[in-house]
mmCIF file of C-alpha atoms in Angstrom:
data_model
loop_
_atom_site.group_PDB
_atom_site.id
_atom_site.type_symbol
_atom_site.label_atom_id
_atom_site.label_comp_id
_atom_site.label_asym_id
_atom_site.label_seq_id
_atom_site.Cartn_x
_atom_site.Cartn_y
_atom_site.Cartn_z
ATOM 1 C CA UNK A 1 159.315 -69.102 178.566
ATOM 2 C CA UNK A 2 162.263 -67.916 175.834
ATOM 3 C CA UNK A 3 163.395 -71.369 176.381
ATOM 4 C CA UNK A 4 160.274 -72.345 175.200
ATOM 5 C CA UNK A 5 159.741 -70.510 172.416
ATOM 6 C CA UNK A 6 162.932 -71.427 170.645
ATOM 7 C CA UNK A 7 162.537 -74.673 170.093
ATOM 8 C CA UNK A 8 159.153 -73.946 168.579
ATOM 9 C CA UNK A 9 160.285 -70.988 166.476
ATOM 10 C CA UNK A 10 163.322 -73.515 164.745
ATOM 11 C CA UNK A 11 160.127 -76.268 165.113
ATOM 12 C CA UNK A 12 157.686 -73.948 162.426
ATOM 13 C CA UNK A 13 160.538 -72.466 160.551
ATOM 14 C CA UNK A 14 160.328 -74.855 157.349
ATOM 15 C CA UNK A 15 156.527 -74.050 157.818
ATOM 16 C CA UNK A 16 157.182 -70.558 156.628
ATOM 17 C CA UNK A 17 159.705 -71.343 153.997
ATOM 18 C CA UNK A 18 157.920 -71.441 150.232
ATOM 19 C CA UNK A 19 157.362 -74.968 148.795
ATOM 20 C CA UNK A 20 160.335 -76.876 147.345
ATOM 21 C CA UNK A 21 160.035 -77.942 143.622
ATOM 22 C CA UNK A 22 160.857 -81.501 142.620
ATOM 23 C CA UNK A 23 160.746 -82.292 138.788
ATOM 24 C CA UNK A 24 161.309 -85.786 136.784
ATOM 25 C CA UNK A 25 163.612 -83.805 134.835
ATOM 26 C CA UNK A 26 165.592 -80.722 134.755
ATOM 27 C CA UNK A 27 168.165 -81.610 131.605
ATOM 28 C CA UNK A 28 170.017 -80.226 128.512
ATOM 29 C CA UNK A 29 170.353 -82.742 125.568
ATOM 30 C CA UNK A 30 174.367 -82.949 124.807
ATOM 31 C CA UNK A 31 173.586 -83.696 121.352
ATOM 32 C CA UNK A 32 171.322 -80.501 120.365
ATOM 33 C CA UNK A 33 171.184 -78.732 123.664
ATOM 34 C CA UNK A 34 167.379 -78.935 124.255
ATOM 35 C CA UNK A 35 166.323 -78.174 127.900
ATOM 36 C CA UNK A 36 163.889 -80.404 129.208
ATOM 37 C CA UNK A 37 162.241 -78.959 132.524
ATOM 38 C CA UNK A 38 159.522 -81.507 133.731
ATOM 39 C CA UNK A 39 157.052 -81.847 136.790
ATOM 40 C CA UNK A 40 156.407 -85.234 138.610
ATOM 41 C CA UNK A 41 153.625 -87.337 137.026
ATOM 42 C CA UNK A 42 150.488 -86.263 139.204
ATOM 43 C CA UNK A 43 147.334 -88.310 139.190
ATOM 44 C CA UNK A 44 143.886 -87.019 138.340
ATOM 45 C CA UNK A 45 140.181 -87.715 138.635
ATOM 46 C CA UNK A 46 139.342 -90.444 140.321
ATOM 47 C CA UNK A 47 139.966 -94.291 140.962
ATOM 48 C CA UNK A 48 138.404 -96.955 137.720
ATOM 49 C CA UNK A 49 138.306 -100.805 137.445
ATOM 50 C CA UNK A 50 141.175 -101.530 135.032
ATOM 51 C CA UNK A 51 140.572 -104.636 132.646
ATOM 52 C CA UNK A 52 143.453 -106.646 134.319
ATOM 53 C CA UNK A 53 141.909 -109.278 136.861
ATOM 54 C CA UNK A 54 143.063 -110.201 140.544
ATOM 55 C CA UNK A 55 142.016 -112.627 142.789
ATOM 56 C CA UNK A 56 140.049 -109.639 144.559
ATOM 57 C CA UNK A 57 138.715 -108.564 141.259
ATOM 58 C CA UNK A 58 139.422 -105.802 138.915
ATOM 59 C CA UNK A 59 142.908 -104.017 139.366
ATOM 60 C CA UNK A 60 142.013 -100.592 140.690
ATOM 61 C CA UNK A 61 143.872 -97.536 138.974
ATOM 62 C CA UNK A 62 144.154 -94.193 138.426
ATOM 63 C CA UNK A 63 141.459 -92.419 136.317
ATOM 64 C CA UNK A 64 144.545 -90.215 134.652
ATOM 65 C CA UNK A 65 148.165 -88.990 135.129
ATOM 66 C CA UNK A 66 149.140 -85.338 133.801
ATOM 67 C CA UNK A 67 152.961 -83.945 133.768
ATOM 68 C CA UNK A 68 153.561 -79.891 132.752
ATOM 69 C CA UNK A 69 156.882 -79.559 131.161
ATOM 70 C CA UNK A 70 158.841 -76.828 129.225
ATOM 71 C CA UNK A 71 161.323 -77.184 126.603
ATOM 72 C CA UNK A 72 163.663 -74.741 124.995
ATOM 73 C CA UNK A 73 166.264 -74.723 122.422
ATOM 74 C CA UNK A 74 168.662 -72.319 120.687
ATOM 75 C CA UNK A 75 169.281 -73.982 117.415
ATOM 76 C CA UNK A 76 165.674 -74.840 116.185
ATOM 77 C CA UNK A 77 163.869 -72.154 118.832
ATOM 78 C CA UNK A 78 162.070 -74.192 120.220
ATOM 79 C CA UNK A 79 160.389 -72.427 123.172
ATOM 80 C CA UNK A 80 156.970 -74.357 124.517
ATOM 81 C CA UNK A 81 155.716 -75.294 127.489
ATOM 82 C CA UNK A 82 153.369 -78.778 126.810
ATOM 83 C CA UNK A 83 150.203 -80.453 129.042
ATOM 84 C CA UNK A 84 150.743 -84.059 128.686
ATOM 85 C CA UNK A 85 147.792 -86.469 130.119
ATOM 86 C CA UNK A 86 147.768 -90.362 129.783
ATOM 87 C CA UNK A 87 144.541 -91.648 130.120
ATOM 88 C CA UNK A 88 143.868 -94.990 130.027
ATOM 89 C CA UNK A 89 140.421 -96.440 127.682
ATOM 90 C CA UNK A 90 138.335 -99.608 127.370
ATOM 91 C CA UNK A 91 138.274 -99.000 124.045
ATOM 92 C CA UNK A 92 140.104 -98.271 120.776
ATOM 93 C CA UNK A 93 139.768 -94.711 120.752
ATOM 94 C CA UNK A 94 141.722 -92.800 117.871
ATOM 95 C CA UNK A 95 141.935 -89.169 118.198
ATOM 96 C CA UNK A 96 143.272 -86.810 115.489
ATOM 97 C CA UNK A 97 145.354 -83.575 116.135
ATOM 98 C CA UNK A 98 143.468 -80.723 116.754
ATOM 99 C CA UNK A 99 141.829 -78.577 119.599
ATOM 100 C CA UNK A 100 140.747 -81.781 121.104
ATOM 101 C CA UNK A 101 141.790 -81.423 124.786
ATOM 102 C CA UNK A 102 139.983 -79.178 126.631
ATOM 103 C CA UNK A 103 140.589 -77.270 130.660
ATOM 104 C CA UNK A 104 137.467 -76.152 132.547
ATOM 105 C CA UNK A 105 138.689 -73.187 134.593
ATOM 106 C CA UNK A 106 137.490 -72.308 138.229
ATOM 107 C CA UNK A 107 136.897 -68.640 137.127
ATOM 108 C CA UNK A 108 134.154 -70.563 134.743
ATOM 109 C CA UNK A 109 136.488 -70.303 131.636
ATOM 110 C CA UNK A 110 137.043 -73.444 129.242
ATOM 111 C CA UNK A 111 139.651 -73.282 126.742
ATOM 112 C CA UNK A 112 140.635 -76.046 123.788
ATOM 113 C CA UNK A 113 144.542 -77.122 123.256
ATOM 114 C CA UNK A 114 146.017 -78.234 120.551
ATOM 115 C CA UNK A 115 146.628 -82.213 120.638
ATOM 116 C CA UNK A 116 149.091 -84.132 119.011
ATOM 117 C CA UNK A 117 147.502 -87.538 117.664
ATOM 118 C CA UNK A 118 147.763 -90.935 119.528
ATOM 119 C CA UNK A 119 146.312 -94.205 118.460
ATOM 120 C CA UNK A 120 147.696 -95.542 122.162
ATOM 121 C CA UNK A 121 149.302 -98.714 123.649
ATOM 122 C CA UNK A 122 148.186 -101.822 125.141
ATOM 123 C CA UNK A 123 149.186 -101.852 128.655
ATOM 124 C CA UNK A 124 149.506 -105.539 129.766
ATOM 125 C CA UNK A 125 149.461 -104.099 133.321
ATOM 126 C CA UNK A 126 145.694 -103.110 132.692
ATOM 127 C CA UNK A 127 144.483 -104.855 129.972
ATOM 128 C CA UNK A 128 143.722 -101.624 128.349
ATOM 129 C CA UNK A 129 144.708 -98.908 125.964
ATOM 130 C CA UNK A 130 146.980 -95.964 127.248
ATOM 131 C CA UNK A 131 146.845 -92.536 125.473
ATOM 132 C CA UNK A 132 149.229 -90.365 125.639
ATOM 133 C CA UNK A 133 147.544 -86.683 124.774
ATOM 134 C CA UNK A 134 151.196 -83.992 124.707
ATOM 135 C CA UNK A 135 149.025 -80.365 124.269
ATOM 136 C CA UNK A 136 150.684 -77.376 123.591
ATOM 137 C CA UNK A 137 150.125 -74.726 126.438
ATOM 138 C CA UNK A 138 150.138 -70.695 124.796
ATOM 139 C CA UNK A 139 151.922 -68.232 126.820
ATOM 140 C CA UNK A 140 148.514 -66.454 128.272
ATOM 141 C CA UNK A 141 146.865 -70.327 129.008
ATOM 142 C CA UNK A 142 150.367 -71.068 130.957
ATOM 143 C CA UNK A 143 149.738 -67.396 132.908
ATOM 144 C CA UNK A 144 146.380 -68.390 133.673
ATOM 145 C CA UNK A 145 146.957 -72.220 134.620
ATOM 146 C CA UNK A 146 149.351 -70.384 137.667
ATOM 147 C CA UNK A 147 147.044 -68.168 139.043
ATOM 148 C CA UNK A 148 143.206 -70.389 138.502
ATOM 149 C CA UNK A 149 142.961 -74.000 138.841
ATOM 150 C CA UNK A 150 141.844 -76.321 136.454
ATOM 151 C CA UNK A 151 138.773 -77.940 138.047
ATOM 152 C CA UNK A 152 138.323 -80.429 134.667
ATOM 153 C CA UNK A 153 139.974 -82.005 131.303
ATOM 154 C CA UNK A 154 137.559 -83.076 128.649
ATOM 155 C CA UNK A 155 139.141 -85.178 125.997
ATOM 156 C CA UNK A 156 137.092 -85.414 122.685
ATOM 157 C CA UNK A 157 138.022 -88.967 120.685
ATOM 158 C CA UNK A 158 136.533 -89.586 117.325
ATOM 159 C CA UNK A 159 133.865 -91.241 118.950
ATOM 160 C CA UNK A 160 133.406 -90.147 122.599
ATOM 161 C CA UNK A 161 134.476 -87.538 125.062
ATOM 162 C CA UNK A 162 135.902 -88.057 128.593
ATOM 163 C CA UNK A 163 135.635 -85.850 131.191
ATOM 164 C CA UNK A 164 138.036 -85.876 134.253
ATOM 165 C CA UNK A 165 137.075 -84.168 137.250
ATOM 166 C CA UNK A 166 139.912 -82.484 139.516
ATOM 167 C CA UNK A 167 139.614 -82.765 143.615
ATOM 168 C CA UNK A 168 140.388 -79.415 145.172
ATOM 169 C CA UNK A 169 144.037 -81.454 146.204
ATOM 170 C CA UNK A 170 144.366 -82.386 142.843
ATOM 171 C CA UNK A 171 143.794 -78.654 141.256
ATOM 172 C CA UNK A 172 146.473 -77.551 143.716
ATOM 173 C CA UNK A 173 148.964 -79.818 142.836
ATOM 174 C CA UNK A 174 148.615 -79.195 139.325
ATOM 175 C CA UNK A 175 148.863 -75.384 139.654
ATOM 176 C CA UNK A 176 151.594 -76.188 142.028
ATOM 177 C CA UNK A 177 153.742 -77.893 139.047
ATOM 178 C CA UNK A 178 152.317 -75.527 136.543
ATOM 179 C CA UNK A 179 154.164 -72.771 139.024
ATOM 180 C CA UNK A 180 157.407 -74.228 139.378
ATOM 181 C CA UNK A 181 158.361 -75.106 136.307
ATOM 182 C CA UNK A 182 157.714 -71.733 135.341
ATOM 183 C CA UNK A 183 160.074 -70.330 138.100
ATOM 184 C CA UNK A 184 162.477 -73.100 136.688
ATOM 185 C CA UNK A 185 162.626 -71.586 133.261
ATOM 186 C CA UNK A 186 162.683 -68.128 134.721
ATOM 187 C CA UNK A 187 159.045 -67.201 133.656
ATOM 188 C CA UNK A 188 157.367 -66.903 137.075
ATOM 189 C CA UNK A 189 157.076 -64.861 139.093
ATOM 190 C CA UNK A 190 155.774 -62.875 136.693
ATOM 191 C CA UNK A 191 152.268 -61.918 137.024
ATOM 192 C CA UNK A 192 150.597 -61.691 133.215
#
């Protein structure tokens, strides 16, 4: 029986061990010493028909992608941690800086984030515009995006609003990233 129950103990052991981090990047600048601390790209929402063609029809791709870095620096203290979401459109869809992104909470909270503007890209890979919407994430939002998930993003364009709905995977992975980049930049695990 203890011969047994060895093999299983060293089998379950990286069961019980916490979650390793991996980030795009963990970096300093050599030029102005900016730290760049960065999750993996994650995708969100669901799968859409992209504009680009195949002999099977539309190119299926993701609805979203969202990275949660941090970046720091000394000379011009600069101390922020940033939501960044590229989103793929149809359409030309300006948007303007401003409290234009917004996260739907699971504790039934919605909050607004600043936005930087974006007039996107064409994406030859798609056929369709990619925007690129970098929000700035307060101290208390960052808090609460470790301990509640984010069950939605609403994006408000000029002209339209988008909202992206978050599987239960998907809300976990996000808080996941939101968590360790945190711990990388020594502000987890801090409760609020």
């Amino acid at each position: 029986m203890r011969k047994l129950l060895l093999p299983l103990l060293l089998l379950s052991l990286p069961l019980l061990l916490p979650a390793q981090c991996k980030f795009a990047a963990d970096e300093i600048d050599p030029f102005d010493s900016t730290r760049l601390v960065m999750s993996r790209p994650l995708s969100i929402g669901n799968y859409i028909p992209s504009r680009f063609e195949t002999a099977k029809g539309p190119k299926i791709i993701d609805e979203a992608k969202v990275v949660f870095s941090h970046s720091e620096s000394d000379q011009d203290s600069i101390n922020s941690f940033f939501l960044t979401i590229v989103a793929p459109e149809y359409e030309y869809q300006p948007i303007e800086s401003g409290k234009n992104v917004l996260l739907a909470f699971a504790d039934s909270t919605v909050i607004a984030l600043q936005n930087f503007p974006d007039r996107g890209t064409f994406n030859t890979d798609t056929n369709m515009r990619m925007y690129q919407h970098t929000c700035i994430v307060p101290l208390d939002i960052f808090y609460r995006m470790t301990y509640s998930e984010v069950i939605m993003i609403r994006i408000r364009y000029d002209n339209k609003k988008r909202t992206i709905p978050l599987s239960k995977a998907q809300q976990n992975a996000l808080k996941l990233a939101v968590q360790c980049v945190g711990e990388a930049v020594g502000f987890m695990p801090n409760k609020p």
